[in-house]
Amino acid sequence: MNLILLESSDFVAPGRAVLFGRRHQHITEVHRAQAGEQLKVGLVNGEIGHATVRQADAERVELDVALHQAPPPALPLTMVLALPRPKMLKRTIQHATALGVKKLYLVNAYRVEKSYWQSPWLTEDKLREQCILGLEQAVDTIMPQIELRKRFKPFVEDELPAIAADSLKLVAHPVTDAPCPVDIHTPVTLAVGPEGGFIPYEVDKLQEQGFSAVHLGPRILRVETALPVLLSRLFPAR
Ligand code: SAM
């Protein structure tokens, strides 16, 4: 936790927050923070700053909070991700959030197992928990928006054209000739396939909507590995 993420509901008065549970435990057991010590904090969907510990006991920690800094810029990216298996979904959401993705569509594809859509990790609360872990890791506060789309064809034909309008449209696909471009200065809509990959019909459907297939070299990467490789090529650190 490189940042303690605060919710508006944590504030008991202007500039005064009280934390319990996981964040209390982290502050007292990992930071071992004592009264007077400062911690990096941020308000969900708000600014970053610091908090001074007023008081910490076995149950609660009381903080004086001063927020004064904008969170890091979001990636100019919309991600369309075939729903991964639940275990990988959690890690992928955390990584995507930490990398600065703010708009994510989890979509069906032929090689997405139907049972994945029943996963309790797809509830709004559970997805939010993973986003919080990503934001805390990356020192960011802006919560990603995650949308679920259980039907591939209507999503790609009816919704995606507007979602991807005015962006560079890419589908990461190992079986293609074009390498993934590097250092893009325009918004990007990026589609990433399921563990078994997109089937040719799905790649064709995306190409009909103006998506270009791009590869990352001959090695087939897991989704959670492909994601940071793709994003660091498209948007290298400056
Ligand atoms: N056997 C599958 C195939 O050939 O498409 C492998 C799928 S891979 C495990 C899961 C997804 O990660 C792919 O659909 C693609 O979006 C992305 N990916 C993984 N390795 C890649 C590579 N070398 N080039 C482009 N995309 C890759």
XYZ file of C-alpha atoms and ligand atoms in Angstrom:
265
model
C 0.000 0.000 0.000
C 1.984 3.008 -1.269
C -0.997 5.261 -0.666
C -3.786 5.033 1.909
C -6.972 5.523 -0.079
C -9.671 7.456 1.770
C -13.400 7.480 1.093
C -15.574 10.545 1.755
C -17.343 8.430 4.397
C -14.067 8.153 6.400
C -14.243 11.883 7.212
C -15.745 12.747 10.596
C -15.040 16.468 10.119
C -13.357 18.574 7.406
C -9.729 17.407 7.229
C -10.250 14.722 9.885
C -10.608 11.013 8.992
C -10.951 7.894 11.121
C -9.957 4.492 9.736
C -10.722 0.970 10.940
C -10.136 -2.534 9.582
C -7.642 -3.217 6.785
C -6.253 0.333 6.564
C -6.006 0.672 10.347
C -4.135 -2.621 10.437
C -1.784 -1.549 7.643
C -0.997 1.788 9.298
C -0.353 0.264 12.734
C 1.281 -3.031 11.720
C 3.151 -2.260 8.492
C 3.925 1.454 8.866
C 3.967 1.101 12.684
C 2.935 4.736 12.578
C 2.827 6.674 15.836
C 1.091 9.952 16.621
C 2.722 12.794 14.670
C 3.925 10.629 11.777
C 2.946 11.409 8.215
C 1.481 9.049 5.627
C 0.714 9.446 1.952
C -3.047 9.497 1.382
C -5.500 10.189 -1.420
C -9.234 10.633 -1.674
C -11.074 8.269 -4.027
C -11.605 10.231 -7.260
C -9.893 13.212 -5.643
C -6.492 14.627 -4.762
C -3.404 13.116 -3.172
C -1.698 14.547 -0.093
C -0.518 13.560 3.343
C -2.109 12.678 6.639
C -0.671 13.208 10.090
C -1.537 10.525 12.622
C -3.340 12.177 15.559
C -4.012 9.041 17.481
C -3.770 5.295 16.894
C -5.035 2.519 19.142
C -5.948 -1.140 18.736
C -9.148 -0.372 16.833
C -8.913 2.931 15.023
C -6.529 5.510 13.690
C -7.381 9.180 13.508
C -5.760 11.304 10.819
C -5.416 14.990 9.988
C -5.627 15.065 6.212
C -4.262 17.668 3.771
C -4.851 17.030 0.062
C -3.031 19.206 -2.449
C -1.833 17.240 -5.471
C -3.547 15.923 -8.581
C -3.374 12.173 -9.193
C -1.203 10.958 -12.095
C -2.691 11.303 -15.591
C -4.838 8.449 -16.885
C -3.739 6.469 -19.913
C -5.629 7.659 -23.026
C -6.872 4.136 -23.472
C -10.068 2.126 -23.552
C -9.452 -1.542 -22.976
C -11.678 -4.323 -24.273
C -10.683 -7.476 -22.476
C -12.108 -10.956 -22.990
C -13.173 -12.081 -19.535
C -10.279 -13.985 -17.921
C -10.718 -16.822 -15.428
C -11.557 -15.507 -11.939
C -8.067 -15.857 -10.435
C -6.489 -14.064 -13.363
C -9.313 -11.534 -13.471
C -8.362 -10.274 -10.004
C -4.690 -9.840 -10.897
C -5.497 -8.351 -14.289
C -7.850 -5.746 -12.817
C -5.215 -4.806 -10.247
C -2.477 -4.518 -12.905
C -4.680 -2.591 -15.343
C -5.665 -0.168 -12.582
C -2.069 0.280 -11.431
C -1.034 0.971 -15.027
C -3.573 3.790 -15.366
C -6.430 2.159 -17.299
C -9.666 4.027 -16.511
C -12.113 2.496 -18.938
C -12.400 -1.256 -19.209
C -14.963 -3.438 -20.969
C -14.973 -7.086 -19.903
C -16.485 -8.934 -22.841
C -17.465 -12.418 -23.807
C -15.635 -14.349 -26.512
C -15.938 -17.879 -27.903
C -13.074 -19.146 -25.742
C -14.337 -17.552 -22.520
C -15.819 -20.309 -20.370
C -19.472 -19.617 -19.571
C -18.891 -20.354 -15.879
C -16.541 -17.332 -15.606
C -19.598 -15.077 -15.866
C -20.969 -16.589 -12.641
C -17.873 -15.641 -10.662
C -18.532 -13.715 -7.426
C -15.428 -11.663 -8.348
C -17.490 -9.949 -11.042
C -19.780 -8.153 -8.604
C -19.381 -4.396 -8.404
C -18.012 -4.559 -4.843
C -15.435 -7.221 -5.638
C -14.237 -5.443 -8.776
C -13.951 -2.256 -6.749
C -11.807 -4.051 -4.148
C -9.332 -5.060 -6.864
C -9.297 -1.536 -8.280
C -8.541 -0.167 -4.813
C -5.546 -2.505 -4.521
C -4.286 -1.252 -7.900
C -4.771 2.406 -6.958
C -3.028 1.928 -3.601
C -0.116 0.254 -5.361
C 0.275 2.943 -8.026
C -0.417 6.033 -5.869
C -3.494 6.985 -7.836
C -7.045 7.863 -6.783
C -9.216 7.765 -9.896
C -11.427 4.694 -9.899
C -11.616 2.884 -13.264
C -15.020 2.341 -14.821
C -15.606 -1.327 -15.571
C -18.453 -2.510 -17.791
C -19.516 -6.083 -18.464
C -20.728 -7.194 -21.881
C -21.884 -10.804 -22.124
C -22.483 -10.830 -25.878
C -19.551 -10.264 -28.203
C -21.260 -9.602 -31.539
C -23.796 -6.947 -30.453
C -21.095 -5.258 -28.407
C -18.641 -5.118 -31.309
C -21.219 -4.187 -33.948
C -23.485 -1.820 -32.042
C -21.460 -0.276 -29.215
C -17.801 -0.471 -30.083
C -17.908 1.926 -33.064
C -18.938 4.803 -30.772
C -16.658 3.693 -27.919
C -13.629 3.502 -30.215
C -14.456 6.535 -32.376
C -11.477 8.841 -32.980
C -9.013 6.393 -31.434
C -6.354 4.097 -32.816
C -8.018 0.673 -32.790
C -5.797 -2.296 -32.056
C -6.367 -5.947 -31.290
C -3.476 -7.810 -29.702
C -3.192 -11.049 -31.617
C -0.118 -13.259 -31.809
C -0.876 -14.461 -35.352
C -0.348 -11.378 -37.460
C 2.456 -9.587 -39.296
C 2.313 -6.105 -37.752
C 4.225 -5.459 -34.534
C 2.480 -3.480 -31.825
C 3.310 0.205 -32.377
C 5.441 2.103 -29.884
C 4.965 5.512 -28.281
C 1.469 6.456 -29.413
C 0.308 10.020 -28.894
C -3.363 9.515 -29.673
C -6.146 7.751 -27.751
C -6.127 3.993 -28.247
C -8.821 1.325 -28.017
C -7.119 -1.982 -27.365
C -8.734 -5.419 -27.492
C -7.041 -8.303 -25.681
C -8.175 -11.875 -26.114
C -8.971 -14.737 -23.744
C -6.464 -17.386 -22.645
C -7.239 -19.442 -25.731
C -7.060 -16.347 -27.958
C -9.697 -14.732 -30.149
C -11.050 -17.039 -32.861
C -10.643 -15.847 -36.493
C -14.346 -14.815 -36.636
C -13.820 -12.457 -33.675
C -10.661 -10.951 -35.147
C -12.555 -10.447 -38.426
C -15.423 -8.729 -36.582
C -12.984 -6.376 -34.856
C -11.209 -5.696 -38.156
C -14.572 -4.831 -39.746
C -14.793 -2.069 -37.136
C -11.359 -0.729 -38.092
C -9.204 -2.639 -35.604
C -5.704 -3.634 -36.726
C -4.189 -6.839 -35.408
C -0.769 -6.345 -33.802
C 1.681 -8.759 -32.209
C 4.278 -8.665 -29.450
C 6.729 -11.065 -31.031
C 6.716 -14.842 -31.242
C 6.243 -15.529 -27.528
C 2.692 -16.154 -26.401
C 2.164 -14.291 -23.167
C -0.441 -14.737 -20.487
C -3.007 -11.959 -20.479
C -1.642 -10.512 -17.239
C 1.848 -10.349 -18.822
C 0.689 -9.188 -22.258
C -1.152 -6.270 -20.670
C 1.852 -4.411 -19.155
C 3.957 -5.217 -22.234
C 1.296 -3.741 -24.536
C 0.759 -0.654 -22.398
C 4.427 0.099 -21.903
C 4.999 -0.140 -25.665
C 2.029 2.064 -26.511
C 2.668 4.600 -23.755
C 6.313 4.456 -22.623
C 7.292 6.385 -19.489
C 8.304 9.948 -20.256
N -3.124 -19.396 -28.252
C -3.679 -18.077 -28.149
C -3.577 -17.337 -29.492
O -2.803 -17.782 -30.333
O -4.244 -16.309 -29.679
C -2.937 -17.350 -27.057
C -3.751 -16.375 -26.331
S -2.867 -15.380 -25.185
C -2.570 -16.480 -23.883
C -4.117 -14.318 -24.602
C -4.181 -12.976 -25.258
O -3.038 -12.194 -24.885
C -4.160 -12.988 -26.770
O -5.463 -13.188 -27.300
C -3.618 -11.609 -27.087
O -4.630 -10.622 -27.019
C -2.600 -11.397 -25.972
N -1.257 -11.873 -26.363
C -0.495 -12.777 -25.728
N 0.690 -12.946 -26.344
C 0.673 -12.123 -27.411
C 1.605 -11.832 -28.465
N 2.789 -12.407 -28.543
N 1.245 -10.915 -29.386
C 0.049 -10.289 -29.332
N -0.871 -10.533 -28.375
C -0.565 -11.429 -27.426
